[in-house]
Amino acid sequence: MTPASKCVGVLAIAAVGGLATSCKQELSDPLSVTCASREIYVTHVSEVMERRCGTLDCHGSDFRPMRLLGRDGLRHPLEGKRTGEGVTTDGEKSANYYAICAIEPEKVAKVVSDPGGNAVNGLLLVRKGRGQEGHKGGKVFDPWDDADRCVVGWLRGDAEENVEKACKAALARLP
Amino acid sequence: MPSHDRWMLRLLLSGACLSVVALSSCRYDPVIAERIRKAPPEDAEGPRPEHRAGQACVDCHSTYEGAQPELAIGGTVYWQTAKGYLNGAEGVFVTINDSAGATYKACTNKSGNFFIAKSDIQGIDDLAFPLTVSVGGIKMSSLIGRERSCAGCHKLASVERIDIDPRVDPATGRSRDSAGAIIIDPEFVPKLERCGVPSDASASSSSSGGAGGAGGTAGQGGSGMMAGTGGSGPSSAMASTTGQGGAAATTASAGGMAAGSGGGNP
């Protein structure tokens, strides 16, 4: 074996080893995201997202990104419930929270670090919802309508009572 | 011909071929193609408004597959016998409200099928999603965001589905990812929500339909377990539309497009 081929062999082994190590490290990391208040999401925002975005034909599907779970949509795979049974569980709301926060974790972290700032307008979630970015479901919110203020207000850290008011008004418009 | 011209010609031809392949492949949708491939075979009577009850209508009745008429939306409504079998619920209004303020009504036919053809959409090219729906006066609890085939979400039970997820309800098809069949109780459908057949006839078909369900066409969704969908009757359904923004409403034209013959529930 020539020195050159030995060198290539060593490099290949090192690369594969490095790759394996990095994968292992990522997989064993606990799930952590920097995101807006989980409590406000679960209490006020989740139902708006479930009912407006999480229908079975949209984000309530196993085959779509930003998968949303809920009572009238897709159910949690580990909880044994069927569509329409009971209520949306805490586990489902929690899964929805992470599904939303993990779309663009760095950008969401930036939004959270600047409460009330404008960075929220650049989030994919907001841009798609407003129809400013390609979205199969089209425009879902008008900028600063009730549903928009519910989601955007939560993300950028608005006062809980304002988020609650906007979410309740948005829900009142839904069937 | 000089050699460089021949090369140029070959290059142009290759480019043209590649363009044709690329354009034709744009129409291919693997999800719909798979659903069409797995659909149970056509009924013995062939294509008609009552055919393929419980299957995803708009997979084929669309520009994708080209079946006529092209549908804006379509589905199947059932009622459930005491033994749990499903039978097509005939003569029930399905009311669809779109986001542009238009209201459309369709009447279920003998197999429970209903549909609104694209040609029935007035004023604008298409339904404006999301939609709200009620069947026999009962509101659907969620919006329809984009799916035109009700069976896309309201799936019947099938052996394949139960193999994948044993929690699929073998009677209704309800599971963690499906609302199951659209089921109504004909006894509780208000008179104003009945159509196509007289209300007393609807009641009598309810009582005789149980046997029809048990002995009806099996094999919906491949299960062959529950879904007796009855046969094909001569009467049926067509969509009606009410105008937008308070414009004059048109009424249902029962039997307007029905072409079925013979059959009927056993």
mmCIF file with all atom_site columns, C-alpha atoms in Angstrom, chain B residues 36-226:
data_model
loop_
_atom_site.group_PDB
_atom_site.id
_atom_site.type_symbol
_atom_site.label_atom_id
_atom_site.label_alt_id
_atom_site.label_comp_id
_atom_site.label_asym_id
_atom_site.label_entity_id
_atom_site.label_seq_id
_atom_site.pdbx_PDB_ins_code
_atom_site.Cartn_x
_atom_site.Cartn_y
_atom_site.Cartn_z
_atom_site.occupancy
_atom_site.B_iso_or_equiv
_atom_site.pdbx_formal_charge
_atom_site.auth_seq_id
_atom_site.auth_comp_id
_atom_site.auth_asym_id
_atom_site.auth_atom_id
_atom_site.pdbx_PDB_model_num
ATOM 1   C CA . ILE B 1 36  ? -55.967 5.890  -7.607  1.00 0.00 ? 36  ILE B CA 1
ATOM 2   C CA . ARG B 1 37  ? -53.841 2.755  -7.931  1.00 0.00 ? 37  ARG B CA 1
ATOM 3   C CA . LYS B 1 38  ? -55.145 1.397  -4.620  1.00 0.00 ? 38  LYS B CA 1
ATOM 4   C CA . ALA B 1 39  ? -58.818 2.261  -5.259  1.00 0.00 ? 39  ALA B CA 1
ATOM 5   C CA . PRO B 1 40  ? -61.152 -0.726 -5.419  1.00 0.00 ? 40  PRO B CA 1
ATOM 6   C CA . PRO B 1 41  ? -62.330 -1.705 -8.905  1.00 0.00 ? 41  PRO B CA 1
ATOM 7   C CA . GLU B 1 42  ? -65.219 0.001  -10.648 1.00 0.00 ? 42  GLU B CA 1
ATOM 8   C CA . ASP B 1 43  ? -68.774 -1.104 -9.795  1.00 0.00 ? 43  ASP B CA 1
ATOM 9   C CA . ALA B 1 44  ? -70.482 -3.526 -12.159 1.00 0.00 ? 44  ALA B CA 1
ATOM 10  C CA . GLU B 1 45  ? -72.737 -0.767 -13.535 1.00 0.00 ? 45  GLU B CA 1
ATOM 11  C CA . GLY B 1 46  ? -69.810 1.431  -14.437 1.00 0.00 ? 46  GLY B CA 1
ATOM 12  C CA . PRO B 1 47  ? -69.349 5.166  -14.073 1.00 0.00 ? 47  PRO B CA 1
ATOM 13  C CA . ARG B 1 48  ? -72.457 7.066  -12.942 1.00 0.00 ? 48  ARG B CA 1
ATOM 14  C CA . PRO B 1 49  ? -73.241 9.481  -10.107 1.00 0.00 ? 49  PRO B CA 1
ATOM 15  C CA . GLU B 1 50  ? -73.712 6.614  -7.638  1.00 0.00 ? 50  GLU B CA 1
ATOM 16  C CA . HIS B 1 51  ? -70.484 4.832  -8.414  1.00 0.00 ? 51  HIS B CA 1
ATOM 17  C CA . ARG B 1 52  ? -67.436 4.292  -6.201  1.00 0.00 ? 52  ARG B CA 1
ATOM 18  C CA . ALA B 1 53  ? -69.168 5.420  -2.998  1.00 0.00 ? 53  ALA B CA 1
ATOM 19  C CA . GLY B 1 54  ? -66.721 6.223  -0.219  1.00 0.00 ? 54  GLY B CA 1
ATOM 20  C CA . GLN B 1 55  ? -63.781 6.746  -2.543  1.00 0.00 ? 55  GLN B CA 1
ATOM 21  C CA . ALA B 1 56  ? -61.932 9.998  -3.133  1.00 0.00 ? 56  ALA B CA 1
ATOM 22  C CA . CYS B 1 57  ? -64.040 11.495 -5.955  1.00 0.00 ? 57  CYS B CA 1
ATOM 23  C CA . VAL B 1 58  ? -61.824 14.360 -6.986  1.00 0.00 ? 58  VAL B CA 1
ATOM 24  C CA . ASP B 1 59  ? -58.719 12.214 -7.458  1.00 0.00 ? 59  ASP B CA 1
ATOM 25  C CA . CYS B 1 60  ? -60.218 11.282 -10.827 1.00 0.00 ? 60  CYS B CA 1
ATOM 26  C CA . HIS B 1 61  ? -62.842 13.976 -11.394 1.00 0.00 ? 61  HIS B CA 1
ATOM 27  C CA . SER B 1 62  ? -60.200 16.636 -11.846 1.00 0.00 ? 62  SER B CA 1
ATOM 28  C CA . THR B 1 63  ? -57.832 17.971 -14.446 1.00 0.00 ? 63  THR B CA 1
ATOM 29  C CA . TYR B 1 64  ? -55.321 15.446 -13.081 1.00 0.00 ? 64  TYR B CA 1
ATOM 30  C CA . GLU B 1 65  ? -57.164 12.327 -14.225 1.00 0.00 ? 65  GLU B CA 1
ATOM 31  C CA . GLY B 1 66  ? -59.679 14.001 -16.508 1.00 0.00 ? 66  GLY B CA 1
ATOM 32  C CA . ALA B 1 67  ? -62.874 12.148 -15.500 1.00 0.00 ? 67  ALA B CA 1
ATOM 33  C CA . GLN B 1 68  ? -66.014 14.131 -16.257 1.00 0.00 ? 68  GLN B CA 1
ATOM 34  C CA . PRO B 1 69  ? -67.641 16.075 -14.789 1.00 0.00 ? 69  PRO B CA 1
ATOM 35  C CA . GLU B 1 70  ? -64.786 17.905 -13.138 1.00 0.00 ? 70  GLU B CA 1
ATOM 36  C CA . LEU B 1 71  ? -65.801 18.291 -9.503  1.00 0.00 ? 71  LEU B CA 1
ATOM 37  C CA . ALA B 1 72  ? -65.246 21.131 -7.076  1.00 0.00 ? 72  ALA B CA 1
ATOM 38  C CA . ILE B 1 73  ? -65.997 18.838 -4.147  1.00 0.00 ? 73  ILE B CA 1
ATOM 39  C CA . GLY B 1 74  ? -67.576 15.438 -3.593  1.00 0.00 ? 74  GLY B CA 1
ATOM 40  C CA . GLY B 1 75  ? -68.181 12.794 -0.969  1.00 0.00 ? 75  GLY B CA 1
ATOM 41  C CA . THR B 1 76  ? -70.462 10.120 0.443   1.00 0.00 ? 76  THR B CA 1
ATOM 42  C CA . VAL B 1 77  ? -72.856 10.265 3.383   1.00 0.00 ? 77  VAL B CA 1
ATOM 43  C CA . TYR B 1 78  ? -73.858 7.105  5.257   1.00 0.00 ? 78  TYR B CA 1
ATOM 44  C CA . TRP B 1 79  ? -76.232 5.973  7.899   1.00 0.00 ? 79  TRP B CA 1
ATOM 45  C CA . GLN B 1 80  ? -75.346 3.109  10.206  1.00 0.00 ? 80  GLN B CA 1
ATOM 46  C CA . THR B 1 81  ? -77.555 0.099  10.859  1.00 0.00 ? 81  THR B CA 1
ATOM 47  C CA . ALA B 1 82  ? -78.042 -1.319 14.338  1.00 0.00 ? 82  ALA B CA 1
ATOM 48  C CA . LYS B 1 83  ? -75.495 -3.982 13.447  1.00 0.00 ? 83  LYS B CA 1
ATOM 49  C CA . GLY B 1 84  ? -72.951 -1.353 12.489  1.00 0.00 ? 84  GLY B CA 1
ATOM 50  C CA . TYR B 1 85  ? -73.104 -1.651 8.714   1.00 0.00 ? 85  TYR B CA 1
ATOM 51  C CA . LEU B 1 86  ? -72.924 1.468  6.606   1.00 0.00 ? 86  LEU B CA 1
ATOM 52  C CA . ASN B 1 87  ? -75.522 2.288  3.977   1.00 0.00 ? 87  ASN B CA 1
ATOM 53  C CA . GLY B 1 88  ? -75.686 5.256  1.630   1.00 0.00 ? 88  GLY B CA 1
ATOM 54  C CA . ALA B 1 89  ? -77.918 7.992  3.067   1.00 0.00 ? 89  ALA B CA 1
ATOM 55  C CA . GLU B 1 90  ? -80.155 9.142  0.250   1.00 0.00 ? 90  GLU B CA 1
ATOM 56  C CA . GLY B 1 91  ? -81.949 12.455 -0.002  1.00 0.00 ? 91  GLY B CA 1
ATOM 57  C CA . VAL B 1 92  ? -79.985 14.563 2.444   1.00 0.00 ? 92  VAL B CA 1
ATOM 58  C CA . PHE B 1 93  ? -78.782 18.093 1.763   1.00 0.00 ? 93  PHE B CA 1
ATOM 59  C CA . VAL B 1 94  ? -75.096 18.819 2.128   1.00 0.00 ? 94  VAL B CA 1
ATOM 60  C CA . THR B 1 95  ? -74.551 22.556 2.521   1.00 0.00 ? 95  THR B CA 1
ATOM 61  C CA . ILE B 1 96  ? -71.189 24.096 1.772   1.00 0.00 ? 96  ILE B CA 1
ATOM 62  C CA . ASN B 1 97  ? -70.287 27.671 2.622   1.00 0.00 ? 97  ASN B CA 1
ATOM 63  C CA . ASP B 1 98  ? -67.115 29.015 1.107   1.00 0.00 ? 98  ASP B CA 1
ATOM 64  C CA . SER B 1 99  ? -64.922 31.865 2.273   1.00 0.00 ? 99  SER B CA 1
ATOM 65  C CA . ALA B 1 100 ? -66.175 34.206 -0.422  1.00 0.00 ? 100 ALA B CA 1
ATOM 66  C CA . GLY B 1 101 ? -69.668 34.040 1.082   1.00 0.00 ? 101 GLY B CA 1
ATOM 67  C CA . ALA B 1 102 ? -71.198 31.667 -1.471  1.00 0.00 ? 102 ALA B CA 1
ATOM 68  C CA . THR B 1 103 ? -73.436 28.814 -0.366  1.00 0.00 ? 103 THR B CA 1
ATOM 69  C CA . TYR B 1 104 ? -73.817 25.612 -2.348  1.00 0.00 ? 104 TYR B CA 1
ATOM 70  C CA . LYS B 1 105 ? -76.205 22.764 -1.719  1.00 0.00 ? 105 LYS B CA 1
ATOM 71  C CA . ALA B 1 106 ? -75.910 19.237 -3.003  1.00 0.00 ? 106 ALA B CA 1
ATOM 72  C CA . CYS B 1 107 ? -78.331 16.376 -2.508  1.00 0.00 ? 107 CYS B CA 1
ATOM 73  C CA . THR B 1 108 ? -77.133 12.862 -1.759  1.00 0.00 ? 108 THR B CA 1
ATOM 74  C CA . ASN B 1 109 ? -78.161 10.158 -4.212  1.00 0.00 ? 109 ASN B CA 1
ATOM 75  C CA . LYS B 1 110 ? -79.008 6.510  -3.670  1.00 0.00 ? 110 LYS B CA 1
ATOM 76  C CA . SER B 1 111 ? -75.478 5.475  -2.767  1.00 0.00 ? 111 SER B CA 1
ATOM 77  C CA . GLY B 1 112 ? -75.065 8.507  -0.515  1.00 0.00 ? 112 GLY B CA 1
ATOM 78  C CA . ASN B 1 113 ? -72.841 10.293 -3.033  1.00 0.00 ? 113 ASN B CA 1
ATOM 79  C CA . PHE B 1 114 ? -73.044 14.050 -3.458  1.00 0.00 ? 114 PHE B CA 1
ATOM 80  C CA . PHE B 1 115 ? -70.982 16.448 -5.470  1.00 0.00 ? 115 PHE B CA 1
ATOM 81  C CA . ILE B 1 116 ? -70.712 19.952 -6.787  1.00 0.00 ? 116 ILE B CA 1
ATOM 82  C CA . ALA B 1 117 ? -69.351 20.163 -10.295 1.00 0.00 ? 117 ALA B CA 1
ATOM 83  C CA . LYS B 1 118 ? -66.924 22.890 -11.246 1.00 0.00 ? 118 LYS B CA 1
ATOM 84  C CA . SER B 1 119 ? -69.514 24.046 -13.777 1.00 0.00 ? 119 SER B CA 1
ATOM 85  C CA . ASP B 1 120 ? -71.949 24.698 -10.901 1.00 0.00 ? 120 ASP B CA 1
ATOM 86  C CA . ILE B 1 121 ? -69.656 27.280 -9.375  1.00 0.00 ? 121 ILE B CA 1
ATOM 87  C CA . GLN B 1 122 ? -71.063 30.651 -10.265 1.00 0.00 ? 122 GLN B CA 1
ATOM 88  C CA . GLY B 1 123 ? -69.380 33.982 -10.618 1.00 0.00 ? 123 GLY B CA 1
ATOM 89  C CA . ILE B 1 124 ? -65.911 32.804 -9.735  1.00 0.00 ? 124 ILE B CA 1
ATOM 90  C CA . ASP B 1 125 ? -63.754 29.978 -11.024 1.00 0.00 ? 125 ASP B CA 1
ATOM 91  C CA . ASP B 1 126 ? -63.698 27.841 -7.934  1.00 0.00 ? 126 ASP B CA 1
ATOM 92  C CA . LEU B 1 127 ? -64.737 27.357 -4.329  1.00 0.00 ? 127 LEU B CA 1
ATOM 93  C CA . ALA B 1 128 ? -62.931 29.731 -1.985  1.00 0.00 ? 128 ALA B CA 1
ATOM 94  C CA . PHE B 1 129 ? -61.287 27.688 0.761   1.00 0.00 ? 129 PHE B CA 1
ATOM 95  C CA . PRO B 1 130 ? -61.570 27.200 3.691   1.00 0.00 ? 130 PRO B CA 1
ATOM 96  C CA . LEU B 1 131 ? -65.085 25.791 3.644   1.00 0.00 ? 131 LEU B CA 1
ATOM 97  C CA . THR B 1 132 ? -67.628 25.100 6.342   1.00 0.00 ? 132 THR B CA 1
ATOM 98  C CA . VAL B 1 133 ? -69.995 22.213 5.818   1.00 0.00 ? 133 VAL B CA 1
ATOM 99  C CA . SER B 1 134 ? -73.183 20.845 7.288   1.00 0.00 ? 134 SER B CA 1
ATOM 100 C CA . VAL B 1 135 ? -74.822 17.533 6.463   1.00 0.00 ? 135 VAL B CA 1
ATOM 101 C CA . GLY B 1 136 ? -78.524 17.141 7.116   1.00 0.00 ? 136 GLY B CA 1
ATOM 102 C CA . GLY B 1 137 ? -78.321 20.273 9.251   1.00 0.00 ? 137 GLY B CA 1
ATOM 103 C CA . ILE B 1 138 ? -75.449 18.989 11.395  1.00 0.00 ? 138 ILE B CA 1
ATOM 104 C CA . LYS B 1 139 ? -72.352 21.151 11.259  1.00 0.00 ? 139 LYS B CA 1
ATOM 105 C CA . MET B 1 140 ? -68.964 19.617 10.638  1.00 0.00 ? 140 MET B CA 1
ATOM 106 C CA . SER B 1 141 ? -66.790 20.507 13.600  1.00 0.00 ? 141 SER B CA 1
ATOM 107 C CA . SER B 1 142 ? -63.751 21.575 11.613  1.00 0.00 ? 142 SER B CA 1
ATOM 108 C CA . LEU B 1 143 ? -63.009 23.599 8.512   1.00 0.00 ? 143 LEU B CA 1
ATOM 109 C CA . ILE B 1 144 ? -62.033 22.103 5.173   1.00 0.00 ? 144 ILE B CA 1
ATOM 110 C CA . GLY B 1 145 ? -58.714 23.685 4.348   1.00 0.00 ? 145 GLY B CA 1
ATOM 111 C CA . ARG B 1 146 ? -57.979 22.312 0.902   1.00 0.00 ? 146 ARG B CA 1
ATOM 112 C CA . GLU B 1 147 ? -59.254 18.757 0.370   1.00 0.00 ? 147 GLU B CA 1
ATOM 113 C CA . ARG B 1 148 ? -61.931 18.400 -2.317  1.00 0.00 ? 148 ARG B CA 1
ATOM 114 C CA . SER B 1 149 ? -62.546 14.696 -1.775  1.00 0.00 ? 149 SER B CA 1
ATOM 115 C CA . CYS B 1 150 ? -64.326 14.206 1.526   1.00 0.00 ? 150 CYS B CA 1
ATOM 116 C CA . ALA B 1 151 ? -62.956 10.657 1.570   1.00 0.00 ? 151 ALA B CA 1
ATOM 117 C CA . GLY B 1 152 ? -59.450 12.109 1.734   1.00 0.00 ? 152 GLY B CA 1
ATOM 118 C CA . CYS B 1 153 ? -60.071 12.577 5.478   1.00 0.00 ? 153 CYS B CA 1
ATOM 119 C CA . HIS B 1 154 ? -63.315 10.627 5.980   1.00 0.00 ? 154 HIS B CA 1
ATOM 120 C CA . LYS B 1 155 ? -61.748 7.256  5.243   1.00 0.00 ? 155 LYS B CA 1
ATOM 121 C CA . LEU B 1 156 ? -63.607 3.980  5.424   1.00 0.00 ? 156 LEU B CA 1
ATOM 122 C CA . ALA B 1 157 ? -62.094 1.055  7.277   1.00 0.00 ? 157 ALA B CA 1
ATOM 123 C CA . SER B 1 158 ? -59.968 -1.287 5.236   1.00 0.00 ? 158 SER B CA 1
ATOM 124 C CA . VAL B 1 159 ? -57.792 -4.284 5.922   1.00 0.00 ? 159 VAL B CA 1
ATOM 125 C CA . GLU B 1 160 ? -54.747 -2.270 4.930   1.00 0.00 ? 160 GLU B CA 1
ATOM 126 C CA . ARG B 1 161 ? -55.581 0.568  7.299   1.00 0.00 ? 161 ARG B CA 1
ATOM 127 C CA . ILE B 1 162 ? -56.282 -1.803 10.194  1.00 0.00 ? 162 ILE B CA 1
ATOM 128 C CA . ASP B 1 163 ? -53.022 -3.649 9.511   1.00 0.00 ? 163 ASP B CA 1
ATOM 129 C CA . ILE B 1 164 ? -51.131 -0.388 9.843   1.00 0.00 ? 164 ILE B CA 1
ATOM 130 C CA . ASP B 1 165 ? -53.107 0.878  12.828  1.00 0.00 ? 165 ASP B CA 1
ATOM 131 C CA . PRO B 1 166 ? -55.179 -1.642 14.811  1.00 0.00 ? 166 PRO B CA 1
ATOM 132 C CA . ARG B 1 167 ? -57.052 1.219  16.469  1.00 0.00 ? 167 ARG B CA 1
ATOM 133 C CA . VAL B 1 168 ? -58.940 1.995  13.260  1.00 0.00 ? 168 VAL B CA 1
ATOM 134 C CA . ASP B 1 169 ? -62.643 1.510  14.047  1.00 0.00 ? 169 ASP B CA 1
ATOM 135 C CA . PRO B 1 170 ? -63.673 -1.385 11.766  1.00 0.00 ? 170 PRO B CA 1
ATOM 136 C CA . ALA B 1 171 ? -67.218 -0.055 11.474  1.00 0.00 ? 171 ALA B CA 1
ATOM 137 C CA . THR B 1 172 ? -66.713 3.639  10.837  1.00 0.00 ? 172 THR B CA 1
ATOM 138 C CA . GLY B 1 173 ? -63.051 3.880  9.845   1.00 0.00 ? 173 GLY B CA 1
ATOM 139 C CA . ARG B 1 174 ? -62.361 6.471  12.535  1.00 0.00 ? 174 ARG B CA 1
ATOM 140 C CA . SER B 1 175 ? -58.756 6.541  13.719  1.00 0.00 ? 175 SER B CA 1
ATOM 141 C CA . ARG B 1 176 ? -56.039 8.895  14.897  1.00 0.00 ? 176 ARG B CA 1
ATOM 142 C CA . ASP B 1 177 ? -55.707 10.365 11.398  1.00 0.00 ? 177 ASP B CA 1
ATOM 143 C CA . SER B 1 178 ? -59.239 10.131 10.083  1.00 0.00 ? 178 SER B CA 1
ATOM 144 C CA . ALA B 1 179 ? -62.691 11.257 11.106  1.00 0.00 ? 179 ALA B CA 1
ATOM 145 C CA . GLY B 1 180 ? -64.092 8.054  9.590   1.00 0.00 ? 180 GLY B CA 1
ATOM 146 C CA . ALA B 1 181 ? -67.147 7.845  7.365   1.00 0.00 ? 181 ALA B CA 1
ATOM 147 C CA . ILE B 1 182 ? -69.631 10.721 7.334   1.00 0.00 ? 182 ILE B CA 1
ATOM 148 C CA . ILE B 1 183 ? -72.536 9.193  9.224   1.00 0.00 ? 183 ILE B CA 1
ATOM 149 C CA . ILE B 1 184 ? -75.922 10.728 9.926   1.00 0.00 ? 184 ILE B CA 1
ATOM 150 C CA . ASP B 1 185 ? -79.023 9.410  11.594  1.00 0.00 ? 185 ASP B CA 1
ATOM 151 C CA . PRO B 1 186 ? -81.859 9.784  9.050   1.00 0.00 ? 186 PRO B CA 1
ATOM 152 C CA . GLU B 1 187 ? -84.402 9.864  11.858  1.00 0.00 ? 187 GLU B CA 1
ATOM 153 C CA . PHE B 1 188 ? -83.017 13.189 13.013  1.00 0.00 ? 188 PHE B CA 1
ATOM 154 C CA . VAL B 1 189 ? -82.655 14.947 9.671   1.00 0.00 ? 189 VAL B CA 1
ATOM 155 C CA . PRO B 1 190 ? -85.102 17.894 9.654   1.00 0.00 ? 190 PRO B CA 1
ATOM 156 C CA . LYS B 1 191 ? -87.556 18.055 6.750   1.00 0.00 ? 191 LYS B CA 1
ATOM 157 C CA . LEU B 1 192 ? -85.885 21.159 5.367   1.00 0.00 ? 192 LEU B CA 1
ATOM 158 C CA . GLU B 1 193 ? -82.628 19.253 5.076   1.00 0.00 ? 193 GLU B CA 1
ATOM 159 C CA . ARG B 1 194 ? -84.180 16.436 3.034   1.00 0.00 ? 194 ARG B CA 1
ATOM 160 C CA . CYS B 1 195 ? -84.212 16.442 -0.708  1.00 0.00 ? 195 CYS B CA 1
ATOM 161 C CA . GLY B 1 196 ? -84.647 14.349 -3.808  1.00 0.00 ? 196 GLY B CA 1
ATOM 162 C CA . VAL B 1 197 ? -87.042 11.875 -2.230  1.00 0.00 ? 197 VAL B CA 1
ATOM 163 C CA . PRO B 1 198 ? -90.141 12.540 -0.114  1.00 0.00 ? 198 PRO B CA 1
ATOM 164 C CA . SER B 1 199 ? -89.398 12.532 3.586   1.00 0.00 ? 199 SER B CA 1
ATOM 165 C CA . ASP B 1 200 ? -91.632 9.505  4.269   1.00 0.00 ? 200 ASP B CA 1
ATOM 166 C CA . ALA B 1 201 ? -89.875 7.588  1.485   1.00 0.00 ? 201 ALA B CA 1
ATOM 167 C CA . SER B 1 202 ? -86.594 8.455  3.131   1.00 0.00 ? 202 SER B CA 1
ATOM 168 C CA . ALA B 1 203 ? -87.847 6.948  6.372   1.00 0.00 ? 203 ALA B CA 1
ATOM 169 C CA . SER B 1 204 ? -88.939 3.764  4.649   1.00 0.00 ? 204 SER B CA 1
ATOM 170 C CA . SER B 1 205 ? -85.646 3.416  2.855   1.00 0.00 ? 205 SER B CA 1
ATOM 171 C CA . SER B 1 206 ? -84.023 3.736  6.242   1.00 0.00 ? 206 SER B CA 1
ATOM 172 C CA . SER B 1 207 ? -85.888 0.767  7.588   1.00 0.00 ? 207 SER B CA 1
ATOM 173 C CA . SER B 1 208 ? -85.265 -1.423 4.587   1.00 0.00 ? 208 SER B CA 1
ATOM 174 C CA . GLY B 1 209 ? -81.751 -0.236 4.078   1.00 0.00 ? 209 GLY B CA 1
ATOM 175 C CA . GLY B 1 210 ? -80.354 -2.243 6.955   1.00 0.00 ? 210 GLY B CA 1
ATOM 176 C CA . ALA B 1 211 ? -80.592 -5.410 5.005   1.00 0.00 ? 211 ALA B CA 1
ATOM 177 C CA . GLY B 1 212 ? -79.189 -3.588 2.025   1.00 0.00 ? 212 GLY B CA 1
ATOM 178 C CA . GLY B 1 213 ? -76.216 -2.574 4.045   1.00 0.00 ? 213 GLY B CA 1
ATOM 179 C CA . ALA B 1 214 ? -75.488 -6.056 5.233   1.00 0.00 ? 214 ALA B CA 1
ATOM 180 C CA . GLY B 1 215 ? -75.807 -7.548 1.823   1.00 0.00 ? 215 GLY B CA 1
ATOM 181 C CA . GLY B 1 216 ? -74.695 -4.570 -0.166  1.00 0.00 ? 216 GLY B CA 1
ATOM 182 C CA . THR B 1 217 ? -71.631 -4.118 -2.237  1.00 0.00 ? 217 THR B CA 1
ATOM 183 C CA . ALA B 1 218 ? -68.711 -5.053 -0.096  1.00 0.00 ? 218 ALA B CA 1
ATOM 184 C CA . GLY B 1 219 ? -65.154 -4.083 -0.494  1.00 0.00 ? 219 GLY B CA 1
ATOM 185 C CA . GLN B 1 220 ? -65.161 -0.360 0.141   1.00 0.00 ? 220 GLN B CA 1
ATOM 186 C CA . GLY B 1 221 ? -61.600 0.553  0.813   1.00 0.00 ? 221 GLY B CA 1
ATOM 187 C CA . GLY B 1 222 ? -60.671 -3.047 0.385   1.00 0.00 ? 222 GLY B CA 1
ATOM 188 C CA . SER B 1 223 ? -62.121 -4.160 3.676   1.00 0.00 ? 223 SER B CA 1
ATOM 189 C CA . GLY B 1 224 ? -65.233 -5.934 2.533   1.00 0.00 ? 224 GLY B CA 1
ATOM 190 C CA . MET B 1 225 ? -66.393 -5.794 6.094   1.00 0.00 ? 225 MET B CA 1
ATOM 191 C CA . MET B 1 226 ? -68.883 -3.114 6.603   1.00 0.00 ? 226 MET B CA 1
#
